[in-house]
Short mmCIF file of C-alpha atoms in Angstrom, two decimals:
data_model
loop_
_atom_site.label_atom_id
_atom_site.label_comp_id
_atom_site.label_asym_id
_atom_site.label_seq_id
_atom_site.Cartn_x
_atom_site.Cartn_y
_atom_site.Cartn_z
CA MET A 1 146.16 51.34 -162.19
CA ALA A 2 144.58 47.79 -161.84
CA GLU A 3 140.71 47.29 -161.56
CA LEU A 4 140.31 44.53 -159.29
CA GLN A 5 136.68 44.33 -159.39
CA GLU A 6 133.59 45.98 -160.83
CA VAL A 7 130.24 45.28 -160.24
CA GLN A 8 126.61 46.93 -161.19
CA ILE A 9 123.97 46.72 -158.40
CA THR A 10 120.70 48.27 -158.69
CA GLU A 11 120.15 49.88 -155.52
CA GLU A 12 116.48 48.89 -153.51
CA LYS A 13 115.17 51.28 -151.67
CA PRO A 14 111.43 53.58 -151.34
CA LEU A 15 111.62 56.29 -154.73
CA LEU A 16 109.70 59.04 -154.72
CA PRO A 17 107.20 59.96 -157.15
CA GLY A 18 109.14 60.00 -160.80
CA GLN A 19 112.44 58.80 -159.35
CA THR A 20 113.75 56.05 -161.05
CA PRO A 21 116.43 53.72 -159.37
CA GLU A 22 119.64 54.83 -158.76
CA VAL A 23 122.25 52.19 -160.36
CA ALA A 24 125.66 51.76 -158.21
CA LYS A 25 128.74 50.40 -159.60
CA THR A 26 131.49 49.08 -157.11
CA HIS A 27 135.20 48.95 -157.82
CA SER A 28 138.12 48.19 -156.31
CA VAL A 29 141.55 49.54 -157.22
CA GLU A 30 144.82 48.55 -155.69
CA THR A 31 147.14 50.96 -154.08
CA PRO A 32 150.41 51.07 -152.22
CA TYR A 33 148.45 49.97 -148.81
CA GLY A 34 146.38 47.47 -150.35
CA SER A 35 142.99 47.27 -152.28
CA VAL A 36 140.33 49.62 -152.01
CA THR A 37 136.35 49.01 -152.48
CA PHE A 38 134.23 52.11 -152.97
CA THR A 39 130.66 52.31 -154.56
CA VAL A 40 129.60 55.57 -157.10
CA TYR A 41 126.18 56.34 -157.62
CA GLY A 42 125.20 58.80 -160.54
CA THR A 43 127.42 60.67 -163.05
CA PRO A 44 129.53 63.02 -162.39
CA LYS A 45 128.37 66.63 -162.45
CA PRO A 46 130.16 69.63 -164.81
CA LYS A 47 132.15 72.20 -162.44
CA ARG A 48 130.75 70.15 -159.26
CA PRO A 49 132.79 68.02 -156.74
CA ALA A 50 132.10 64.41 -155.83
CA ILE A 51 130.53 63.92 -152.51
CA LEU A 52 132.91 61.32 -150.84
CA THR A 53 131.80 59.64 -147.92
CA TYR A 54 133.77 57.49 -144.82
CA HIS A 55 132.35 55.34 -142.41
CA ASP A 56 133.04 54.81 -138.73
CA VAL A 57 134.63 51.71 -136.84
CA GLY A 58 131.85 48.75 -137.19
CA LEU A 59 130.28 49.86 -139.95
CA ASN A 60 130.71 49.81 -143.56
CA TYR A 61 129.08 52.55 -146.47
CA LYS A 62 125.77 50.94 -146.22
CA SER A 63 125.34 50.59 -142.61
CA CYS A 64 126.71 54.02 -141.66
CA PHE A 65 124.88 56.29 -144.39
CA GLN A 66 122.24 54.49 -146.12
CA PRO A 67 119.29 56.19 -143.80
CA LEU A 68 120.74 59.83 -144.36
CA PHE A 69 120.91 59.28 -147.93
CA GLN A 70 117.68 57.60 -148.22
CA PHE A 71 116.26 60.45 -146.86
CA GLY A 72 113.45 62.07 -148.86
CA ASP A 73 115.06 65.67 -148.92
CA MET A 74 118.42 64.31 -149.40
CA GLN A 75 116.88 63.24 -152.70
CA GLU A 76 117.06 66.79 -154.14
CA ILE A 77 121.26 67.22 -153.38
CA ILE A 78 122.30 63.58 -154.87
CA GLN A 79 120.52 64.09 -157.75
CA ASN A 80 122.88 67.16 -158.23
CA PHE A 81 126.28 65.11 -157.57
CA VAL A 82 127.61 61.91 -158.06
CA ARG A 83 128.68 60.01 -154.78
CA VAL A 84 131.64 58.06 -153.86
CA HIS A 85 131.22 56.14 -150.70
CA VAL A 86 134.70 54.46 -149.94
CA ASP A 87 134.34 51.19 -147.39
CA ALA A 88 137.73 50.89 -145.05
CA PRO A 89 139.25 47.59 -146.39
CA GLY A 90 137.37 44.34 -145.44
CA MET A 91 135.27 46.46 -144.35
CA GLU A 92 132.84 45.97 -147.93
CA GLU A 93 130.00 43.59 -147.80
CA GLY A 94 131.01 39.98 -148.22
CA ALA A 95 135.01 40.87 -147.76
CA PRO A 96 137.20 37.87 -146.47
CA VAL A 97 138.76 37.80 -143.56
CA PHE A 98 142.46 38.93 -143.65
CA PRO A 99 145.14 36.54 -142.77
CA LEU A 100 146.46 36.62 -139.23
CA GLY A 101 148.90 38.66 -138.76
CA TYR A 102 148.09 41.15 -141.47
CA GLN A 103 149.50 44.40 -141.39
CA TYR A 104 146.16 46.84 -141.68
CA PRO A 105 147.15 50.10 -143.32
CA SER A 106 147.35 53.13 -140.36
CA LEU A 107 144.46 55.74 -140.78
CA ASP A 108 146.72 57.94 -142.22
CA GLN A 109 147.74 55.04 -144.85
CA LEU A 110 144.11 54.98 -145.35
CA ALA A 111 144.09 58.77 -146.32
CA ASP A 112 146.50 58.41 -148.53
CA MET A 113 144.53 55.29 -150.43
CA ILE A 114 142.37 58.06 -151.37
CA PRO A 115 144.42 59.90 -154.33
CA CYS A 116 144.30 56.62 -156.22
CA ILE A 117 140.45 56.68 -156.06
CA LEU A 118 140.13 59.99 -157.81
CA GLN A 119 142.37 58.83 -159.85
CA TYR A 120 141.04 55.84 -160.77
CA LEU A 121 137.54 57.56 -161.89
CA ASN A 122 139.18 61.11 -163.30
CA PHE A 123 137.76 63.33 -160.37
CA SER A 124 139.44 66.21 -159.35
CA SER A 125 138.06 67.68 -156.08
CA ILE A 126 135.60 66.21 -153.78
CA ILE A 127 133.03 67.50 -150.63
CA GLY A 128 133.65 64.67 -148.11
CA ILE A 129 131.23 63.68 -145.66
CA GLY A 130 133.02 61.56 -142.42
CA VAL A 131 131.74 59.78 -139.46
CA GLY A 132 134.53 59.01 -136.44
CA ALA A 133 137.32 57.50 -137.93
CA GLY A 134 136.06 58.36 -141.09
CA ALA A 135 135.93 62.28 -140.33
CA TYR A 136 139.81 61.59 -138.81
CA VAL A 137 140.38 60.01 -142.94
CA LEU A 138 139.16 62.83 -144.69
CA SER A 139 140.27 65.78 -142.24
CA ARG A 140 144.34 63.96 -143.10
CA TYR A 141 143.28 63.60 -146.37
CA ALA A 142 142.10 67.65 -146.54
CA LEU A 143 145.53 68.48 -145.18
CA SER A 144 148.03 67.13 -147.86
CA HIS A 145 145.51 67.63 -150.61
CA PRO A 146 144.22 70.77 -149.50
CA ASP A 147 143.66 71.86 -153.35
CA THR A 148 140.83 68.77 -154.00
CA VAL A 149 138.57 69.11 -151.00
CA GLU A 150 136.02 71.64 -151.55
CA GLY A 151 134.38 71.51 -148.34
CA LEU A 152 134.32 68.46 -145.34
CA VAL A 153 131.11 67.38 -142.61
CA LEU A 154 132.32 65.74 -139.95
CA ILE A 155 130.53 63.81 -137.69
CA ASN A 156 132.09 62.84 -134.06
CA ILE A 157 135.62 64.10 -134.97
CA ASP A 158 138.17 63.25 -132.84
CA PRO A 159 141.45 64.94 -133.84
CA ASN A 160 143.42 63.86 -130.77
CA ALA A 161 145.75 61.00 -130.49
CA LYS A 162 145.06 58.97 -127.31
CA GLY A 163 146.81 60.37 -124.19
CA TRP A 164 148.43 57.58 -121.27
CA MET A 165 144.83 58.14 -119.20
CA ASP A 166 142.70 57.17 -122.25
CA TRP A 167 145.22 53.85 -123.17
CA ALA A 168 145.10 53.14 -119.69
CA ALA A 169 141.15 53.36 -119.79
CA HIS A 170 141.33 50.64 -123.14
CA LYS A 171 143.34 48.65 -121.57
CA LEU A 172 141.20 47.79 -118.46
CA THR A 173 137.82 47.64 -121.03
CA GLY A 174 139.24 45.46 -122.78
CA LEU A 175 139.70 42.86 -119.62
CA THR A 176 136.25 42.92 -119.14
CA SER A 177 134.21 43.77 -122.31
CA SER A 178 134.45 42.41 -125.97
CA ILE A 179 135.48 44.43 -128.82
CA SER A 180 131.90 44.74 -130.03
CA GLU A 181 130.86 46.31 -126.30
CA MET A 182 133.57 48.47 -127.13
CA ILE A 183 132.88 49.84 -130.69
CA LEU A 184 129.39 50.07 -129.69
CA GLY A 185 130.37 52.22 -126.51
CA HIS A 186 132.06 54.25 -129.46
CA LEU A 187 129.20 54.60 -131.39
CA PHE A 188 126.41 54.88 -129.35
CA SER A 189 126.26 57.21 -126.08
CA GLN A 190 125.89 54.92 -122.61
CA GLU A 191 122.54 55.79 -122.40
CA GLU A 192 121.49 54.77 -125.96
CA LEU A 193 123.00 51.98 -125.08
CA SER A 194 121.33 50.99 -121.44
CA GLY A 195 117.87 51.95 -123.18
CA ASN A 196 118.36 49.35 -125.70
CA SER A 197 116.16 50.64 -128.64
CA GLU A 198 115.50 49.04 -131.70
CA LEU A 199 118.11 51.10 -133.24
CA ILE A 200 120.85 49.63 -130.55
CA GLN A 201 119.55 46.13 -130.78
CA LYS A 202 120.24 46.59 -134.73
CA TYR A 203 123.75 47.20 -134.72
CA ARG A 204 124.72 45.62 -131.99
CA ASN A 205 123.43 42.69 -133.78
CA ILE A 206 125.61 43.88 -137.05
CA ILE A 207 128.68 44.52 -135.14
CA THR A 208 128.76 41.16 -132.76
CA HIS A 209 127.96 38.67 -135.71
CA ALA A 210 129.84 40.48 -138.35
CA PRO A 211 131.64 37.73 -140.44
CA ASN A 212 134.55 40.44 -140.88
CA LEU A 213 134.95 40.90 -136.95
CA ALA A 214 138.78 40.13 -137.31
CA ASN A 215 138.83 43.17 -139.56
CA ILE A 216 136.81 45.44 -137.81
CA GLU A 217 139.01 44.83 -134.82
CA LEU A 218 141.73 45.83 -137.02
CA TYR A 219 140.42 48.99 -138.15
CA TRP A 220 139.78 49.78 -134.44
CA ASN A 221 143.25 48.91 -133.49
CA SER A 222 144.01 51.21 -136.14
CA TYR A 223 142.05 54.11 -134.75
CA ASN A 224 142.91 53.82 -131.26
CA ASN A 225 146.37 53.95 -132.55
CA ARG A 226 145.84 57.32 -134.25
CA ARG A 227 147.87 60.29 -134.62
CA ASP A 228 147.52 63.65 -133.61
CA LEU A 229 146.32 65.67 -136.49
CA ASN A 230 147.85 68.82 -134.56
CA PHE A 231 145.46 71.54 -135.64
CA GLU A 232 146.21 75.02 -134.61
CA ARG A 233 143.40 78.17 -134.71
CA GLY A 234 145.84 80.88 -136.92
CA GLY A 235 148.84 78.06 -137.43
CA ASP A 236 149.84 76.44 -140.45
CA VAL A 237 148.19 73.37 -139.40
CA THR A 238 144.68 73.47 -140.02
CA LEU A 239 141.79 72.58 -142.75
CA LYS A 240 141.62 75.18 -145.40
CA CYS A 241 137.98 74.41 -146.97
CA PRO A 242 134.77 75.13 -145.03
CA VAL A 243 134.05 72.70 -142.64
CA MET A 244 130.88 71.37 -140.37
CA LEU A 245 131.16 70.06 -137.50
CA VAL A 246 128.39 67.64 -135.45
CA VAL A 247 127.97 65.83 -132.87
CA GLY A 248 125.04 64.42 -130.71
CA ASP A 249 124.39 65.88 -127.34
CA GLN A 250 125.47 63.66 -124.88
CA ALA A 251 127.61 61.63 -127.71
CA PRO A 252 130.74 59.88 -126.72
CA HIS A 253 132.74 62.53 -128.79
CA GLU A 254 131.27 65.85 -127.88
CA ASP A 255 134.16 66.88 -125.72
CA ALA A 256 136.98 66.36 -128.88
CA VAL A 257 134.18 67.51 -131.23
CA VAL A 258 134.31 71.00 -129.02
CA GLU A 259 138.06 71.56 -128.43
CA CYS A 260 138.31 70.22 -132.13
CA ASN A 261 135.85 73.47 -132.92
CA SER A 262 137.88 75.70 -130.57
CA LYS A 263 141.15 74.71 -132.99
CA LEU A 264 139.75 75.41 -136.40
CA ASP A 265 139.51 78.81 -138.71
CA PRO A 266 136.21 80.21 -137.47
CA THR A 267 136.12 81.62 -140.42
CA GLN A 268 135.59 78.56 -142.43
CA THR A 269 134.13 76.65 -139.72
CA SER A 270 130.52 75.92 -138.87
CA PHE A 271 129.53 73.86 -135.46
CA LEU A 272 125.76 71.53 -135.00
CA LYS A 273 125.21 70.37 -132.23
CA MET A 274 121.87 68.12 -132.39
CA ALA A 275 119.47 67.91 -129.66
CA ASP A 276 117.86 64.23 -129.44
CA SER A 277 120.40 62.41 -131.79
CA GLY A 278 122.35 60.52 -129.56
CA GLY A 279 125.91 59.05 -130.90
CA GLN A 280 125.18 58.56 -134.53
CA PRO A 281 122.82 61.68 -135.92
CA GLN A 282 123.30 60.24 -139.41
CA LEU A 283 121.38 57.61 -138.60
CA THR A 284 118.53 59.10 -135.66
CA GLN A 285 118.32 62.54 -137.06
CA PRO A 286 118.70 62.60 -141.10
CA GLY A 287 116.46 65.19 -141.49
CA LYS A 288 118.07 67.79 -139.07
CA LEU A 289 121.13 66.86 -140.87
CA THR A 290 120.03 66.97 -144.25
CA GLU A 291 118.96 70.22 -143.64
CA ALA A 292 121.93 71.41 -142.28
CA PHE A 293 123.78 69.95 -145.65
CA LYS A 294 122.30 71.99 -147.64
CA TYR A 295 122.74 74.97 -145.71
CA PHE A 296 126.33 74.29 -146.07
CA LEU A 297 125.74 73.11 -149.69
CA GLN A 298 124.16 76.78 -150.09
CA GLY A 299 127.02 78.80 -148.68
CA MET A 300 129.40 77.15 -151.24
CA GLY A 301 127.58 78.14 -154.16
CA TYR A 302 125.95 74.70 -154.84
CA MET A 303 122.48 75.04 -153.74
CA ALA A 304 120.13 77.71 -156.05
CA SER A 305 117.77 79.41 -152.89
CA SER A 306 114.85 77.94 -154.82
CA CYS A 307 115.37 74.73 -154.07
CA MET A 308 115.07 76.64 -149.70
CA THR A 309 112.14 76.98 -149.69
CA ARG A 310 110.58 74.77 -146.85
CA LEU A 311 113.63 75.19 -145.17
CA SER A 312 113.72 79.40 -145.18
CA ARG A 313 110.41 78.45 -144.21
CA SER A 314 111.08 76.91 -141.14
CA ARG A 315 114.05 78.92 -140.28
CA THR A 316 111.97 82.56 -140.68
CA ALA A 317 109.59 80.31 -137.74
CA SER A 318 112.13 79.09 -135.32
CA LEU A 319 115.19 81.06 -135.93
CA THR A 320 116.46 82.93 -133.00
CA SER A 321 119.94 84.70 -133.57
CA ALA A 322 122.30 85.96 -130.95
CA ALA A 323 125.36 88.31 -132.96
CA SER A 324 127.95 89.27 -131.22
CA ILE A 325 128.51 92.91 -130.81
CA ASP A 326 132.62 92.89 -130.24
CA GLY A 327 133.48 92.95 -133.13
CA ASN A 328 137.39 93.63 -132.51
CA ARG A 329 136.68 90.78 -129.53
CA SER A 330 135.25 87.80 -131.50
CA ARG A 331 134.00 87.26 -134.76
CA SER A 332 131.69 84.36 -133.63
CA ARG A 333 128.03 84.26 -133.96
CA THR A 334 126.28 82.18 -131.73
CA LEU A 335 122.43 80.44 -133.56
CA SER A 336 120.26 77.99 -131.52
CA GLN A 337 116.56 76.52 -132.74
CA SER A 338 114.28 74.72 -131.44
CA SER A 339 114.45 71.13 -132.21
CA GLU A 340 111.63 70.95 -134.39
CA SER A 341 112.88 72.94 -136.90
CA GLY A 342 117.24 71.71 -137.15
CA THR A 343 118.38 74.41 -139.50
CA LEU A 344 121.79 75.27 -140.49
CA PRO A 345 121.52 78.80 -141.59
CA SER A 346 123.54 80.35 -144.03
CA GLY A 347 125.38 83.03 -142.18
CA PRO A 348 127.92 85.55 -143.47
CA PRO A 349 131.14 84.64 -144.36
CA GLY A 350 133.59 85.12 -141.74
CA HIS A 351 131.54 83.86 -138.99
CA THR A 352 131.26 80.72 -136.99
CA MET A 353 128.44 79.06 -135.76
CA GLU A 354 126.92 77.23 -133.10
CA VAL A 355 123.76 75.43 -134.09
CA SER A 356 121.96 73.63 -131.59
CA CYS A 357 118.95 72.04 -133.08
#
């Protein structure tokens, strides 16, 4: 497999005491559907999967995930895992604009590029973190390569194809709104857009003035032409690995994530609904999401309990739980938390957790 490009970059970010700068290596490899660029941080750890991320439409790996992975408490996690940040084709920084008439890959084809990345890196398994379109891509990959996916964190996933009503609304919106405004409406809630906070202004500027906006539109079109994942609880089409579904309250995709939760295996799925996080919880609430991710990894056996001291204190102080009393009727457990703690407890196996934090 030919390597097209390898660039070594030292990431500029605030460092914790005693922490050395991370070295990022950016690679591009050819796949049957074109070239794909990805950036690797850290070195592979024995008997541990790589953390692989996939971003949403209108973003790249930096604008989608940097606040999360630069968060102080996240350093405890990333020092124990190599991580791979995938940029969808044409979304990487400095990407040239595709020529007119270029056939952009479908989301299914984007998922089929991931084996080429793992083969190039000689990685055998991953824990995936995806947002929006990226969550769909990782889900599609997990369906076709279940033995290589140990866990998934899916933020704002919509597993359904667009229906006729959705298409009609999309076409009408396209008559009165620009591509950048439609993508912003996909990323953020109407309340956030109306409030026009500093975060919204920043991302509106990033998307509106993106030099590769024509490429972004192609990714956007592929997302809107996605196929139904056809998840079915108890059926053959389901995610086999542990899954954490994440969505902000009043986020654009709240209903879709709730529906997705109802279709997945309740013994493998946890559902995190985050208050005060808007449409992009990894940007607005990286601390809460980091804590939830730590508990998710702990449930998979990858985070020692000694690493969870502060989180355990927070859990003890703020967590209340109500367990189902009818085990034959339902195996689900509902947990509610204060908005200050934001922790996701590691419950016993075989329970779906619905958490509002």
